[in-house]
Every structure is written in C-alpha cells, then in structure tokens.
Amino acid sequence: MEKPSFDVVVAGAGLGGACAALWLSVSNRVLLLSGTAPAASTVAAGLINPFAGRRVTPCWHADLAYKDLLDTLAHADASDTYDPCGILRTALDEAQSAKLRSLVLEHADSFTWLPPDEVHTRFPYVSAPFGAAITTGGVVNTPRMLEYTHGTIASRCTVVASDLVGWEDTGSGVTVALKSGPTLRASKLILALGAGYKSFPVLSALNLHCIKGQIVRVRTPESFSHSIPVSGYGYVVPLRDTLILGTTYEHSFQNDQPTKVGSKNILALTQQMVPCIKTADILNTAAGIRVGVPGTRLPMVGPLSGNVWVLTGLGSQGLLFGAHIGRNLVNWITNPEHVPNELRLQKKRRI
C-alpha cells in the first residue's frame, strides 16, 4: 500500500483554511493548497465584534472563540495585527438603545454605556442621538494577519499555489488531484474552499449560500481623530490613514466585482453615523464572496466521508469562527463525535 505523502491536505488558504493548517501543522505533515483566486478574507475589514447584528446578540461561543483568536494570532506571530481598541456601537433607535443599556447590566465586563451627550463629547465626529455603547473587540488587519499566518505555516509545512480539481476517498486515505502537479495521497483532506465549493457537485448539495460583500475605502477625514471603529449603520473601521466602510449583503449578484450602487448605499448608510464621510476622498472599492449557512449565523464543519472534511460557512465572523474551528479541528478529526451539533453538515431541503 502506497504511503500517504501528507497527513492532511487543506484546500483553501482563507481564514478557515489558514487557521486549520496553522494548528494542524503542529503535529501533522500538512500540505496547504493556497489556490490561485484571492480569498474573500482579504477584502473584509477585520472587525472583531463578539456581539453582532441589529439585535446585538452574542456570537456563538463568543468567549471561547475570542480566546482562540488571540491564541491563533500569537501562534502565527501575528498578534501585532490586532488592535483591541473596542467598538463604538451606536444605537439606531430607542428600542436598540434600551437593548444596549440592558446588555451593560448583563455583561458589565464587555459593555460601557455612553448617553448621547457623552458620545458627542468624546467622539464629536459621531452622530448618535440615541446613545452608544463601547463593546469589547477591535480590528485585525486581515491581509497582514493572513500574510504572517501563511509565513508561519510555510516554515513547517508545504504550501502549493494550486487549485483542487478532485479527490477520491479510498477508505484508507484520500487521493487528491491538483490543477497543476502530480496526484497526491493524504490521510485526510480538509475542504475550506469558500465560494469555490460551487465547482464540486457533491458540495452543492450542502445547505450553503453565497453572499457578496462590498467595501469602500476612503481617506481618513481630519475630524475623525480616534482609532475606534464605529458600528451601527454598517461599519466605519480605521486602518492606518484610511477608513474602511461597509458592507453590503447581496444575496443575488451577477459577478464578484464592486458596483456603483453598492458604494452609494454604503456611503449613504455610514454617513448617518459619521457625517464627515460625506466629504472624504474615495480611494478604492472592493468586493468578496462570503459563504453562509441559511437559517443560522453558524459555520459548517464535519466529515463529508470518512477521510474528507468540510470547513465552510464562516460568513461575516471568519476571524472568530476560523480561529475557534482551527484550534479544535485536531481533536474533532480524531473524534468526530466531538463536533458540536450546531456545526454539523446539513444538506439543502428539497421542495
């Protein structure tokens, strides 16, 4: 019997694949297929927001995921890519103001409430007539974080800039076919393909959905004098001398390119929080395709077959979910029953 060339092949080098390869390579011979298309991860603003959405609900396993993110950054020598500056979360109306104030009582270590006059005093460039809360979290420079992570991975495992074209689970291992190069054998294959899952019919049966997200990058106005990101009507994230404005959630789209309509919508929303954006110089726009699991904000991970695993559906929480799954994947692959029920693979419902 031919000996496997690698213990694990990870197909996909976005946040999910990179975090998985980083932790798996501690004790395994790993091959990371970085692919040839840019990952959507490089477009995201890198906002770490453990309390997401209009309802300000805690992210699944938020405390554990946040700790795993910090450990992942340290393990990748990328801790300096994260600024734990907090997030200024503006209340959009009276109901959300009441919700934020209640969360201050429930999570005193994670929330600080600011009434409207205090917001104006501390952050005069922000419009928050219903008040705001400062929450835990911050900003990761995602492209730099991935660059550092890939560098750490490359120092102890093999990285190949090739796309996956197919595989066969032989029972004793996996035969992996690449777009360039020879066919390889591995004990396990991890499919962290992002939107590339659509290229494989067997993955199209999973309950997954692509969402286009666009951002606008502008030059930081002089009146925007703090480093804290602002979230509410979209988000405004400082990164060096620019602001990243986002984002769209386009469930139907023609291609993966940014559009004028998307930019116009983002600018209109974010100006409601930070009025000085109206006169900011637009530097560029970008778009990426996220993959989510309809009906839930949770990712999807588990065995597609005995030796082939899927890691996908990170949505807009790629940093938290990617780090958490990557940290636990060694255990889960050895003990599939340990995969949380909420994350297990699910197929599309037939109508």
mmCIF file of N, CA and C in Angstrom, residues 283-341:
data_model
loop_
_atom_site.group_PDB
_atom_site.id
_atom_site.type_symbol
_atom_site.label_atom_id
_atom_site.label_comp_id
_atom_site.label_asym_id
_atom_site.label_seq_id
_atom_site.Cartn_x
_atom_site.Cartn_y
_atom_site.Cartn_z
ATOM 1 N N LEU A 283 -10.849 56.265 -2.147
ATOM 2 C CA LEU A 283 -9.589 55.739 -2.664
ATOM 3 C C LEU A 283 -9.807 54.532 -3.570
ATOM 4 N N ASN A 284 -10.643 53.600 -3.125
ATOM 5 C CA ASN A 284 -10.942 52.423 -3.951
ATOM 6 C C ASN A 284 -12.129 51.672 -3.368
ATOM 7 N N THR A 285 -12.584 50.692 -4.116
ATOM 8 C CA THR A 285 -13.661 49.811 -3.670
ATOM 9 C C THR A 285 -13.211 48.373 -3.889
ATOM 10 N N ALA A 286 -13.845 47.452 -3.199
ATOM 11 C CA ALA A 286 -13.522 46.032 -3.357
ATOM 12 C C ALA A 286 -14.735 45.207 -2.961
ATOM 13 N N ALA A 287 -14.755 43.976 -3.404
ATOM 14 C CA ALA A 287 -15.864 43.077 -3.065
ATOM 15 C C ALA A 287 -15.335 41.659 -2.926
ATOM 16 N N GLY A 288 -16.015 40.875 -2.124
ATOM 17 C CA GLY A 288 -15.675 39.471 -1.943
ATOM 18 C C GLY A 288 -16.944 38.662 -1.735
ATOM 19 N N ILE A 289 -16.824 37.357 -1.887
ATOM 20 C CA ILE A 289 -17.984 36.476 -1.737
ATOM 21 C C ILE A 289 -17.848 35.673 -0.451
ATOM 22 N N ARG A 290 -18.755 35.931 0.482
ATOM 23 C CA ARG A 290 -18.802 35.149 1.707
ATOM 24 C C ARG A 290 -19.681 33.918 1.485
ATOM 25 N N VAL A 291 -19.474 32.905 2.290
ATOM 26 C CA VAL A 291 -20.344 31.730 2.271
ATOM 27 C C VAL A 291 -20.990 31.599 3.647
ATOM 28 N N GLY A 292 -22.312 31.467 3.652
ATOM 29 C CA GLY A 292 -23.042 31.305 4.899
ATOM 30 C C GLY A 292 -23.956 30.106 4.848
ATOM 31 N N VAL A 293 -24.495 29.774 6.006
ATOM 32 C CA VAL A 293 -25.458 28.667 6.121
ATOM 33 C C VAL A 293 -26.836 29.279 6.359
ATOM 34 N N PRO A 294 -27.747 29.190 5.384
ATOM 35 C CA PRO A 294 -29.075 29.800 5.539
ATOM 36 C C PRO A 294 -29.775 29.334 6.806
ATOM 37 N N GLY A 295 -30.416 30.294 7.482
ATOM 38 C CA GLY A 295 -31.159 29.967 8.689
ATOM 39 C C GLY A 295 -30.334 29.989 9.951
ATOM 40 N N THR A 296 -29.051 30.242 9.831
ATOM 41 C CA THR A 296 -28.186 30.281 11.001
ATOM 42 C C THR A 296 -27.002 31.193 10.701
ATOM 43 N N ARG A 297 -26.400 31.740 11.733
ATOM 44 C CA ARG A 297 -25.182 32.531 11.582
ATOM 45 C C ARG A 297 -23.947 31.683 11.873
ATOM 46 N N LEU A 298 -24.106 30.380 11.919
ATOM 47 C CA LEU A 298 -23.025 29.487 12.316
ATOM 48 C C LEU A 298 -22.344 28.859 11.109
ATOM 49 N N PRO A 299 -21.074 28.476 11.263
ATOM 50 C CA PRO A 299 -20.381 27.788 10.177
ATOM 51 C C PRO A 299 -20.786 26.315 10.100
ATOM 52 N N MET A 300 -20.183 25.612 9.177
ATOM 53 C CA MET A 300 -20.462 24.200 8.971
ATOM 54 C C MET A 300 -19.136 23.450 8.887
ATOM 55 N N VAL A 301 -18.992 22.410 9.706
ATOM 56 C CA VAL A 301 -17.748 21.636 9.709
ATOM 57 C C VAL A 301 -18.058 20.185 10.055
ATOM 58 N N GLY A 302 -17.386 19.271 9.363
ATOM 59 C CA GLY A 302 -17.595 17.863 9.657
ATOM 60 C C GLY A 302 -17.194 16.981 8.497
ATOM 61 N N PRO A 303 -17.292 15.657 8.688
ATOM 62 C CA PRO A 303 -16.871 14.723 7.648
ATOM 63 C C PRO A 303 -17.896 14.595 6.523
ATOM 64 N N LEU A 304 -17.429 14.808 5.298
ATOM 65 C CA LEU A 304 -18.245 14.551 4.116
ATOM 66 C C LEU A 304 -18.232 13.058 3.822
ATOM 67 N N SER A 305 -17.088 12.439 4.071
ATOM 68 C CA SER A 305 -16.904 10.987 4.030
ATOM 69 C C SER A 305 -15.890 10.660 5.106
ATOM 70 N N GLY A 306 -15.443 9.428 5.178
ATOM 71 C CA GLY A 306 -14.561 9.036 6.269
ATOM 72 C C GLY A 306 -13.305 9.869 6.402
ATOM 73 N N ASN A 307 -12.705 10.247 5.281
ATOM 74 C CA ASN A 307 -11.425 10.945 5.315
ATOM 75 C C ASN A 307 -11.462 12.344 4.697
ATOM 76 N N VAL A 308 -12.647 12.804 4.298
ATOM 77 C CA VAL A 308 -12.790 14.118 3.675
ATOM 78 C C VAL A 308 -13.698 14.983 4.544
ATOM 79 N N TRP A 309 -13.158 16.125 4.975
ATOM 80 C CA TRP A 309 -13.901 17.027 5.840
ATOM 81 C C TRP A 309 -14.202 18.339 5.129
ATOM 82 N N VAL A 310 -15.297 18.976 5.550
ATOM 83 C CA VAL A 310 -15.697 20.281 5.029
ATOM 84 C C VAL A 310 -15.571 21.319 6.137
ATOM 85 N N LEU A 311 -15.009 22.472 5.804
ATOM 86 C CA LEU A 311 -14.915 23.608 6.734
ATOM 87 C C LEU A 311 -15.371 24.834 5.949
ATOM 88 N N THR A 312 -16.561 25.329 6.244
ATOM 89 C CA THR A 312 -17.120 26.401 5.420
ATOM 90 C C THR A 312 -18.180 27.178 6.202
ATOM 91 N N GLY A 313 -18.784 28.163 5.533
ATOM 92 C CA GLY A 313 -19.902 28.899 6.124
ATOM 93 C C GLY A 313 -19.507 29.854 7.233
ATOM 94 N N LEU A 314 -18.289 30.406 7.200
ATOM 95 C CA LEU A 314 -17.851 31.305 8.264
ATOM 96 C C LEU A 314 -18.566 32.648 8.225
ATOM 97 N N GLY A 315 -19.146 33.004 7.069
ATOM 98 C CA GLY A 315 -19.913 34.239 6.955
ATOM 99 C C GLY A 315 -19.091 35.462 7.291
ATOM 100 N N SER A 316 -19.685 36.376 8.063
ATOM 101 C CA SER A 316 -19.004 37.626 8.411
ATOM 102 C C SER A 316 -18.237 37.530 9.730
ATOM 103 N N GLN A 317 -18.142 36.321 10.301
ATOM 104 C CA GLN A 317 -17.388 36.121 11.551
ATOM 105 C C GLN A 317 -16.202 35.197 11.301
ATOM 106 N N GLY A 318 -15.543 35.386 10.160
ATOM 107 C CA GLY A 318 -14.463 34.485 9.771
ATOM 108 C C GLY A 318 -13.312 34.431 10.744
ATOM 109 N N LEU A 319 -12.951 35.573 11.341
ATOM 110 C CA LEU A 319 -11.825 35.586 12.266
ATOM 111 C C LEU A 319 -12.130 34.785 13.530
ATOM 112 N N LEU A 320 -13.288 35.016 14.119
ATOM 113 C CA LEU A 320 -13.645 34.290 15.338
ATOM 114 C C LEU A 320 -13.898 32.816 15.060
ATOM 115 N N PHE A 321 -14.734 32.518 14.067
ATOM 116 C CA PHE A 321 -15.058 31.121 13.774
ATOM 117 C C PHE A 321 -13.862 30.364 13.216
ATOM 118 N N GLY A 322 -13.082 31.021 12.342
ATOM 119 C CA GLY A 322 -11.918 30.352 11.769
ATOM 120 C C GLY A 322 -10.926 29.947 12.837
ATOM 121 N N ALA A 323 -10.649 30.855 13.771
ATOM 122 C CA ALA A 323 -9.709 30.550 14.846
ATOM 123 C C ALA A 323 -10.246 29.450 15.758
ATOM 124 N N HIS A 324 -11.524 29.519 16.096
ATOM 125 C CA HIS A 324 -12.112 28.538 17.006
ATOM 126 C C HIS A 324 -12.114 27.140 16.384
ATOM 127 N N ILE A 325 -12.530 27.040 15.120
ATOM 128 C CA ILE A 325 -12.560 25.737 14.460
ATOM 129 C C ILE A 325 -11.145 25.215 14.257
ATOM 130 N N GLY A 326 -10.237 26.082 13.785
ATOM 131 C CA GLY A 326 -8.862 25.653 13.577
ATOM 132 C C GLY A 326 -8.240 25.104 14.839
ATOM 133 N N ARG A 327 -8.498 25.766 15.957
ATOM 134 C CA ARG A 327 -7.931 25.341 17.243
ATOM 135 C C ARG A 327 -8.463 23.963 17.656
ATOM 136 N N ASN A 328 -9.704 23.666 17.317
ATOM 137 C CA ASN A 328 -10.335 22.426 17.768
ATOM 138 C C ASN A 328 -10.312 21.305 16.737
ATOM 139 N N LEU A 329 -9.870 21.598 15.524
ATOM 140 C CA LEU A 329 -10.009 20.632 14.436
ATOM 141 C C LEU A 329 -9.195 19.360 14.659
ATOM 142 N N VAL A 330 -8.023 19.464 15.276
ATOM 143 C CA VAL A 330 -7.211 18.279 15.542
ATOM 144 C C VAL A 330 -8.011 17.282 16.375
ATOM 145 N N ASN A 331 -8.666 17.779 17.400
ATOM 146 C CA ASN A 331 -9.494 16.922 18.251
ATOM 147 C C ASN A 331 -10.709 16.397 17.498
ATOM 148 N N TRP A 332 -11.369 17.255 16.737
ATOM 149 C CA TRP A 332 -12.587 16.849 16.051
ATOM 150 C C TRP A 332 -12.332 15.798 14.977
ATOM 151 N N ILE A 333 -11.218 15.924 14.252
ATOM 152 C CA ILE A 333 -10.918 14.933 13.213
ATOM 153 C C ILE A 333 -10.680 13.568 13.844
ATOM 154 N N THR A 334 -10.008 13.562 14.984
ATOM 155 C CA THR A 334 -9.761 12.301 15.684
ATOM 156 C C THR A 334 -11.027 11.767 16.328
ATOM 157 N N ASN A 335 -11.881 12.672 16.782
ATOM 158 C CA ASN A 335 -13.124 12.287 17.475
ATOM 159 C C ASN A 335 -14.295 13.050 16.857
ATOM 160 N N PRO A 336 -14.794 12.601 15.704
ATOM 161 C CA PRO A 336 -15.871 13.340 15.014
ATOM 162 C C PRO A 336 -17.105 13.579 15.875
ATOM 163 N N GLU A 337 -17.314 12.725 16.866
ATOM 164 C CA GLU A 337 -18.478 12.905 17.736
ATOM 165 C C GLU A 337 -18.357 14.156 18.593
ATOM 166 N N HIS A 338 -17.176 14.739 18.668
ATOM 167 C CA HIS A 338 -16.969 15.952 19.452
ATOM 168 C C HIS A 338 -17.363 17.226 18.699
ATOM 169 N N VAL A 339 -17.629 17.123 17.400
ATOM 170 C CA VAL A 339 -18.077 18.303 16.646
ATOM 171 C C VAL A 339 -19.418 18.760 17.220
ATOM 172 N N PRO A 340 -19.546 20.019 17.619
ATOM 173 C CA PRO A 340 -20.821 20.491 18.179
ATOM 174 C C PRO A 340 -21.980 20.257 17.203
ATOM 175 N N ASN A 341 -23.110 19.883 17.737
ATOM 176 C CA ASN A 341 -24.279 19.597 16.902
ATOM 177 C C ASN A 341 -24.654 20.782 16.028
#
